[in-house]
Short mmCIF file of C-alpha atoms in Angstrom, two decimals:
data_model
loop_
_atom_site.label_atom_id
_atom_site.label_comp_id
_atom_site.label_asym_id
_atom_site.label_seq_id
_atom_site.Cartn_x
_atom_site.Cartn_y
_atom_site.Cartn_z
CA ASP A 40 29.29 -17.11 -0.52
CA ALA A 41 29.11 -19.50 -3.47
CA GLY A 42 26.85 -18.46 -6.28
CA VAL A 43 24.87 -20.72 -8.56
CA THR A 44 27.00 -23.49 -10.01
CA GLN A 45 26.28 -25.72 -13.00
CA SER A 46 27.88 -28.80 -14.46
CA PRO A 47 29.15 -29.72 -16.90
CA THR A 48 30.35 -26.58 -18.65
CA HIS A 49 30.11 -28.05 -22.12
CA LEU A 50 28.52 -31.18 -23.50
CA ILE A 51 28.34 -32.76 -26.93
CA LYS A 52 25.67 -35.35 -27.71
CA THR A 53 24.19 -36.95 -30.80
CA ARG A 54 20.56 -36.96 -31.89
CA GLY A 55 18.38 -39.38 -29.97
CA GLN A 56 20.60 -39.47 -26.91
CA GLN A 57 19.64 -38.39 -23.42
CA VAL A 58 21.40 -35.76 -21.30
CA THR A 59 21.39 -34.68 -17.64
CA LEU A 60 22.47 -31.22 -16.53
CA ARG A 61 23.07 -30.29 -12.90
CA CYS A 62 22.62 -27.15 -10.83
CA SER A 63 23.47 -26.16 -7.28
CA PRO A 64 21.62 -23.07 -6.06
CA LYS A 65 23.06 -20.10 -4.27
CA SER A 66 23.46 -20.65 -0.55
CA GLY A 67 20.15 -20.09 1.25
CA HIS A 68 18.03 -20.39 -1.89
CA ASP A 69 15.33 -23.05 -2.20
CA THR A 70 13.82 -22.47 -5.64
CA VAL A 71 15.44 -23.44 -8.93
CA SER A 72 14.36 -22.37 -12.41
CA TRP A 73 15.73 -23.61 -15.73
CA TYR A 74 16.01 -21.61 -18.94
CA GLN A 75 17.05 -22.46 -22.49
CA GLN A 76 18.96 -19.82 -24.47
CA ALA A 77 19.34 -20.52 -28.17
CA LEU A 78 22.06 -18.71 -30.06
CA GLY A 79 21.19 -15.06 -30.53
CA GLN A 80 18.03 -15.28 -28.44
CA GLY A 81 16.94 -14.37 -24.95
CA PRO A 82 16.51 -17.12 -22.36
CA GLN A 83 13.22 -19.04 -22.42
CA PHE A 84 11.66 -20.41 -19.26
CA ILE A 85 11.54 -24.22 -19.09
CA PHE A 86 10.27 -24.94 -15.57
CA GLN A 87 10.68 -24.12 -11.89
CA TYR A 88 11.15 -26.43 -8.92
CA TYR A 89 10.23 -25.79 -5.31
CA GLU A 90 9.98 -28.31 -2.47
CA GLU A 91 11.05 -31.04 -4.88
CA GLU A 92 8.06 -30.47 -7.15
CA GLU A 93 7.63 -28.83 -10.54
CA ARG A 94 5.62 -25.72 -9.78
CA GLN A 95 5.46 -23.95 -13.12
CA ARG A 96 6.29 -24.99 -16.67
CA GLY A 97 6.94 -23.12 -19.88
CA ASN A 98 6.11 -24.20 -23.40
CA PHE A 99 8.49 -27.16 -23.63
CA PRO A 100 7.67 -30.77 -24.53
CA ASP A 101 7.65 -33.65 -22.08
CA ARG A 102 11.09 -34.66 -23.32
CA PHE A 103 12.28 -32.00 -20.88
CA SER A 104 11.97 -33.13 -17.28
CA GLY A 105 13.59 -32.24 -14.03
CA HIS A 106 14.16 -33.09 -10.45
CA GLN A 107 14.95 -31.25 -7.25
CA PHE A 108 16.72 -32.91 -4.35
CA PRO A 109 16.26 -32.32 -0.61
CA ASN A 110 19.39 -30.13 -0.59
CA TYR A 111 17.66 -27.94 -3.24
CA SER A 112 20.03 -28.88 -6.03
CA SER A 113 18.39 -29.73 -9.32
CA GLU A 114 18.77 -31.71 -12.52
CA LEU A 115 17.44 -31.07 -15.99
CA ASN A 116 16.94 -34.11 -18.19
CA VAL A 117 16.34 -34.03 -21.92
CA ASN A 118 15.40 -37.24 -23.75
CA ALA A 119 15.51 -38.03 -27.47
CA LEU A 120 17.73 -35.07 -28.25
CA LEU A 121 17.05 -33.04 -31.38
CA LEU A 122 19.39 -30.74 -33.24
CA GLY A 123 17.21 -27.86 -32.09
CA ASP A 124 18.00 -28.63 -28.46
CA SER A 125 21.48 -27.18 -28.97
CA ALA A 126 21.61 -24.18 -26.65
CA LEU A 127 22.98 -22.69 -23.47
CA TYR A 128 21.00 -24.04 -20.52
CA LEU A 129 20.85 -21.67 -17.60
CA CYS A 130 19.88 -22.41 -14.05
CA ALA A 131 18.63 -19.68 -11.74
CA SER A 132 17.99 -19.83 -8.02
CA SER A 133 15.82 -17.71 -5.75
CA LEU A 134 14.29 -17.77 -2.30
CA ASP A 135 10.63 -18.52 -1.71
CA ARG A 136 9.21 -16.77 1.34
CA PHE A 137 5.83 -17.84 2.70
CA GLY A 138 4.89 -19.39 -0.63
CA LEU A 139 5.76 -16.29 -2.59
CA SER A 140 8.91 -16.25 -4.65
CA THR A 141 9.53 -12.54 -4.37
CA ASP A 142 13.25 -12.55 -4.52
CA THR A 143 15.48 -12.05 -7.48
CA GLN A 144 16.64 -14.93 -9.66
CA TYR A 145 20.41 -15.34 -9.74
CA PHE A 146 21.87 -17.18 -12.71
CA GLY A 147 24.64 -19.69 -13.05
CA PRO A 148 27.21 -19.68 -15.88
CA GLY A 149 25.22 -22.19 -17.92
CA THR A 150 25.87 -25.48 -19.68
CA ARG A 151 26.53 -25.32 -23.41
CA LEU A 152 24.86 -28.32 -25.07
CA THR A 153 25.69 -29.19 -28.66
CA VAL A 154 23.64 -31.85 -30.42
CA LEU A 155 25.20 -33.33 -33.55
CA ALA B 253 0.69 -13.40 -21.40
CA GLN B 254 3.59 -11.14 -20.68
CA SER B 255 6.13 -10.06 -23.28
CA VAL B 256 9.21 -7.88 -23.57
CA THR B 257 10.42 -5.95 -26.60
CA GLN B 258 13.93 -4.67 -27.02
CA PRO B 259 13.72 -2.76 -30.30
CA ASP B 260 17.46 -2.26 -30.77
CA ILE B 261 19.30 -5.43 -31.77
CA HIS B 262 22.72 -3.78 -31.86
CA ILE B 263 23.97 -0.42 -30.57
CA THR B 264 27.43 1.08 -31.02
CA VAL B 265 28.63 3.93 -28.83
CA SER B 266 31.94 5.64 -28.25
CA GLU B 267 33.75 5.15 -24.98
CA GLY B 268 32.76 7.95 -22.61
CA ALA B 269 29.47 8.64 -24.38
CA SER B 270 26.09 8.22 -22.75
CA LEU B 271 23.94 5.15 -23.30
CA GLU B 272 20.25 4.35 -23.33
CA LEU B 273 18.90 0.89 -24.06
CA ARG B 274 15.19 0.62 -24.67
CA CYS B 275 12.78 -1.91 -23.18
CA ASN B 276 9.01 -2.11 -23.53
CA TYR B 277 6.91 -4.67 -21.72
CA SER B 278 3.40 -6.02 -21.85
CA TYR B 279 1.86 -7.28 -18.62
CA GLY B 280 -1.60 -6.96 -17.10
CA ALA B 281 -0.57 -6.06 -13.57
CA THR B 282 2.28 -4.22 -11.90
CA PRO B 283 5.38 -5.89 -13.27
CA TYR B 284 8.63 -6.86 -11.69
CA LEU B 285 11.30 -5.61 -14.10
CA PHE B 286 14.92 -6.55 -14.43
CA TRP B 287 17.99 -5.80 -16.49
CA TYR B 288 20.65 -8.49 -16.87
CA VAL B 289 23.99 -8.37 -18.67
CA GLN B 290 25.69 -11.29 -20.37
CA SER B 291 29.29 -11.38 -21.52
CA PRO B 292 30.17 -13.80 -24.36
CA GLY B 293 29.83 -17.42 -23.25
CA GLN B 294 28.77 -16.44 -19.76
CA GLY B 295 25.67 -16.56 -17.61
CA LEU B 296 23.49 -13.59 -16.72
CA GLN B 297 24.47 -10.98 -14.15
CA LEU B 298 21.78 -8.85 -12.54
CA LEU B 299 22.30 -5.12 -13.12
CA LEU B 300 19.19 -3.77 -11.39
CA LYS B 301 15.57 -4.50 -10.60
CA TYR B 302 12.27 -2.71 -10.04
CA PHE B 303 9.66 -4.15 -7.71
CA SER B 304 7.80 -1.08 -6.45
CA GLY B 305 8.35 2.41 -5.08
CA ASP B 306 10.75 4.89 -6.62
CA THR B 307 10.54 4.58 -10.38
CA LEU B 308 14.22 5.46 -10.86
CA VAL B 309 16.37 2.55 -9.75
CA GLN B 310 20.11 2.43 -9.38
CA GLY B 311 22.14 -0.63 -10.20
CA ILE B 312 25.67 -1.86 -10.29
CA LYS B 313 28.42 -0.56 -12.56
CA GLY B 314 26.87 2.93 -12.71
CA PHE B 315 23.68 1.83 -14.50
CA GLU B 316 20.21 3.16 -13.76
CA ALA B 317 16.76 2.52 -15.18
CA GLU B 318 13.46 4.35 -15.06
CA PHE B 319 10.07 2.66 -14.89
CA LYS B 320 7.39 4.55 -16.83
CA ARG B 321 4.02 2.91 -16.41
CA SER B 322 2.29 5.19 -18.94
CA GLN B 323 4.75 4.14 -21.64
CA SER B 324 5.18 0.53 -20.47
CA SER B 325 8.90 1.12 -20.59
CA PHE B 326 11.93 0.37 -18.46
CA ASN B 327 14.90 1.92 -20.24
CA LEU B 328 18.45 1.37 -19.07
CA ARG B 329 20.88 4.30 -18.94
CA LYS B 330 24.48 5.03 -18.18
CA PRO B 331 26.02 8.52 -18.36
CA SER B 332 29.46 7.42 -19.55
CA VAL B 333 30.24 3.97 -20.93
CA HIS B 334 33.49 2.08 -20.49
CA TRP B 335 35.01 -0.44 -22.89
CA SER B 336 34.21 -3.16 -20.34
CA ASP B 337 30.48 -2.46 -20.79
CA ALA B 338 30.52 -4.20 -24.17
CA ALA B 339 28.15 -7.15 -23.76
CA GLU B 340 24.60 -8.35 -24.42
CA TYR B 341 21.89 -6.71 -22.33
CA PHE B 342 18.57 -8.36 -21.56
CA CYS B 343 15.43 -6.81 -20.15
CA ALA B 344 13.04 -9.17 -18.36
CA VAL B 345 9.62 -9.04 -16.73
CA GLY B 346 8.72 -11.24 -13.78
CA ALA B 347 5.19 -12.57 -13.89
CA ARG B 348 3.47 -13.51 -10.67
CA THR B 349 1.54 -16.73 -11.25
CA ASN B 350 -1.44 -18.23 -9.43
CA PHE B 351 1.00 -20.16 -7.26
CA GLY B 352 2.72 -16.96 -6.17
CA ASN B 353 5.96 -17.82 -7.86
CA GLU B 354 7.51 -16.04 -10.76
CA LYS B 355 8.88 -16.88 -14.12
CA LEU B 356 10.97 -14.44 -16.08
CA THR B 357 10.16 -13.50 -19.66
CA PHE B 358 13.12 -12.03 -21.50
CA GLY B 359 13.52 -9.80 -24.49
CA THR B 360 15.75 -10.82 -27.37
CA GLY B 361 18.60 -8.68 -26.12
CA THR B 362 20.63 -5.68 -27.29
CA ARG B 363 24.26 -6.17 -28.20
CA LEU B 364 26.38 -3.21 -27.11
CA THR B 365 29.63 -2.45 -28.91
CA ILE B 366 32.01 0.20 -27.58
CA ILE B 367 34.41 1.98 -29.94
CA PRO B 368 37.49 3.90 -28.77
#
């Protein structure tokens, strides 16, 4: 049973550029959440996708956007990159039952983004 | 809004000694509580979770945690640590939103060092 996978593993960008990160959820899961983990900090919730729609959003600017595909995979897009966007970006998947996401979130290995 | 406090930034214990990592949460309703572990450069692995019922929960790798509502705590314990337990440990609370889904709020983590 494949777990949550993310690509790429590492990425280096320069300020002002745009980046797309990808996530494939654990088999059988339909909900994808994205988190940003700055160095030395705990992960911070960015947003969650279910049924191809953004269902909940954390305190992140509109430069952060996402998408979920019919196969439940997801992308995180960040525009106009800032130095402060350098972080480990984690994707987590879970299963939504009857409109209630009561299951546990399982995390992928993350994508390390460095903005120069 | 929910929050999690992990008061110990760094803990050092001898191999074979017992371990207790502290976690305090703030949440208006019955929380969903989690402990995750993160090895350097890796994603998060779920150790254990509390949803309801028995307040003492068992997890993987010999870890356990006890939910104490009166103290708003969910401390992680292990009777005898192994060198492989050296990692960063994160406590998280799952907040049920109006849409029924959850987002996780993490503490800042406790770095565990094991000495021979």
